[in-house]
Amino acid sequence: MATSSHDALHTPPDLYGAISKAISNETPPSNRINSQVRLEIETDGKKAPADKKKREQVHSKLRSDSTQTAMRGLFSLVDSVFPDAIAKINNQQIEQALQAGALRQNGDWILWPAGEVNISEQSAAQFVNRIGEVVKENFFAHLTDVKPRFCTAMFHQKRVEDDEWKTSYKPDEVMLEGPVDEEQPHLVRWRHFQVILESKRGGMLAEGIDYCTRFALSVFDAQPGRRFVPAVIFVGANGNVKPYVTFLIFDRSGIVMSENISLHGNPRKILRLFVGLLFADEEHIGFEPTLKKEVDGLYITTGGVKYKVRCIYHEYGIKGRGTVCYRGTSQKDQSKVVIKDSWVDVCRKETEVEILNKLNEKGEKELCTEDGARVIPQIVSHEVLKSRRPGAAPGEWISVDATTAEFRRELVVWDSVEPKWAWTSFDETTRKRCEIRRLCRIVMKPFGKKLHAFTSKRVLVRAFGDIVYGTLLTRTCPLAVEILRRNGFVHRDISFRNILLYKHEGIPRGLLIDYDYAVSVDRSISEAIAERTGTLPFMAYDRMNKIPDFPHSYFHDLESIFYVICWTCTRYSGPRSQKRDFDSETLRYSDTAIAKWNGDGRINPTLDDLASAKLSTITGRVRDKIPNQFSSYFDDIKGFARSYGALILKNAIFSLDEMALEECEEKRNDLVNRIAGAASSDEKKSLKGKYNTLPIHLRPPSVVIDSLRAVVEEALSNIVEEVDSPDNDDNDDDDNDNDESANAADFRAMRARDCLSSIVPGVQVDYLHRGSGSMKASKSRGCRVDTSNTSFAHLESMTRGSSGPSGKRKSIEESEDSRSSKRSKSLATPGTSTSGAIIKLEGPEQRLSRVQMMKPKPAPKMTPTSPRIVDSKPTFKTPYPRRSQTSITELPEEDHLDYNDTT
């Protein structure tokens, strides 16, 4: 069988066998707000049947994910996908083919007469191939380079077994690039499938859609970079309903479906559809046209430079960003870069490119360590990828932005000439909004390796230091999280996969990547349709609550780094990706904290379940025991993990009752006054150290960062010297996640959204605004923070002389008739403290029945150990407007849950 460029993308998956509880990409906010998160899953190769069951559960959820925004009955779909220039046939030629007698006689299809209620899989494949033969013979006989695809039913009774991709389905018919030996089905895999076809009896269209969705999912998984996957369902007669064909397009916004095209009543559209599927160029059936296969490999030319590329990561699923990352080697100077393709919501206010450009405008010095090591990626080039479409004049071709609006034009809402979103139906009573996505490409450097490729403990701790603040640096050279904070951004998805190592002057350094979900702290409402972000094991506890206490802030990112530290030291047993063999140890993986954070061992855990599990491991003395689960290799950095965790989580707001929280506020105010009146710098320094006994949200950011910097430096000084393991920069295996060993547990990174089904839309969303007040904690769970007098800006001026972020709380209103969400009134008028919120829990479900805002008053008497909320999974009612359950309006960036996971 001939090969094409997409065959060469047969790279090991980032994780199919590990998806037991994970879901990828975004679901539309219907009756919940899910969180797009990845899970690191432990799987056991000895339990293959169980793994298959888990995979099927995931497929079922992903199918539901895509079909929720399915657009049905688009009469224009066939013509928009296959106009004359793309189908390579016009209406006159279609008429000639129908009248020639080779396909139809006496007004009937020869291979599917009107008297046949259903058609077998083999007959359906013959029907399609016969169309190809006739059209080729009559119109393309003189064109040797125009050949029809080949339709085969070789798998309708034999599963497409693929040990590498862990898929095992039986598609009725598929289109391949050319004829194959049907006696050797083992030579054909998902990476060879170009079009999916399914045959169903009358009345079984829904089942056909379900099967095609799972097949399309497997095709996307096996063919990184695929833009869309076309599918066809043959449906037999059922009572008065005659046989018909339904055409489907699976893309990164979901599913688009044509009307039910009558097989015998509309032969012209049937012929156009199949001629297009058989003869259209590969780019017009969904393949990436910029990816070129040459004799020695794959190449991409972008930004005026030609790169030899290899796929190192791709996102799993259909709907969502569909991120694909390539390692690129410049053919000009042999430098290494990362080429990242992703489908971005067109309504997103701040894209990754814009955020990185803003950061890079600060200059190289501000983004590097004193010795020149970069901690934030540099953009080499970027572009919006294009699609080739027929122009107005015959033979004319034009380039247009590659978006998912192309096949939804009838239902797209436009802002001038730019698409905003699309409705899922023409019925105003039931339709929802579906995001429109644009395919963007970014070329970045430096090229890094995954964190688990560290060559020594010193390398690992130094990398964490680079991300937090930097190691052994002066105060004028902040790094990563601190750079983001000072420039008004938060990352929002720091995880094990988003911290890389790269060589700077021969020494591995830390690099924080993936700014897909980074936002500015003074962001305004966005019209992007998406959901919350996060990677479950690494999500800050506060961000896992239905109504978080704070907007996503820098200290949430710092908390995520603590989880990355624990994850790495528990999961690995040494440098160079040495995975830990839990089978040979007394400690079971299921008993570790990271297993609880990841939801391993739970069946369909909710976000509340995982939040409760995380809370049980990060409070007080329990948190200090987590390093006891580290591999023995990391014994001399256990103290580092304890100190880091204590700085971030000690006296965290979730561990305090109202009385204790008020005491902390009073102590904070006292410290501010004492520092202001301190006579010497030594006295001020001593007083600043006392901030670390307060919850992190009450501390000035500069104090937090300086304290963490000291922890990192102390850890580096205490590490026992060891010889770095050899590091081969040319070893491409390090770029993949192929670090399993025969005896090691297999962990994989995945996203899990359905485990978050307990989150409902309409939750209050916090925003942080500069110069508009002070940081306020949500009162939804009873926390009281007096912010009426002292702001972060004041704290920063006392400690460092620079103003920090400040903000006020907002909630979201929805208006069905409005084009964008409106800001609601803040929970308290300017200058009024919201610290007097009273929460009344009543009934067996402890439903929140009342939130009363009032002026500050003494907190109710509570014992120091009494929790603010007893039930870990309360159902909240608030007096604030909820988003509708039947339609999707523009959501703020805070609610975004687009996928991000790049290498």
PDB file of C-alpha atoms in Angstrom, residues 5 170 250 309 823:
ATOM      1  CA  SER A   5       2.892  12.001   4.929  1.00  0.00           C
ATOM      2  CA  LYS A 170     -14.752  -3.085  13.827  1.00  0.00           C
ATOM      3  CA  PHE A 250     -15.691  15.508  13.052  1.00  0.00           C
ATOM      4  CA  VAL A 309      10.155  17.493  12.397  1.00  0.00           C
ATOM      5  CA  ARG A 823     -20.354  42.206  34.903  1.00  0.00           C
TER       6      ARG A 823
END
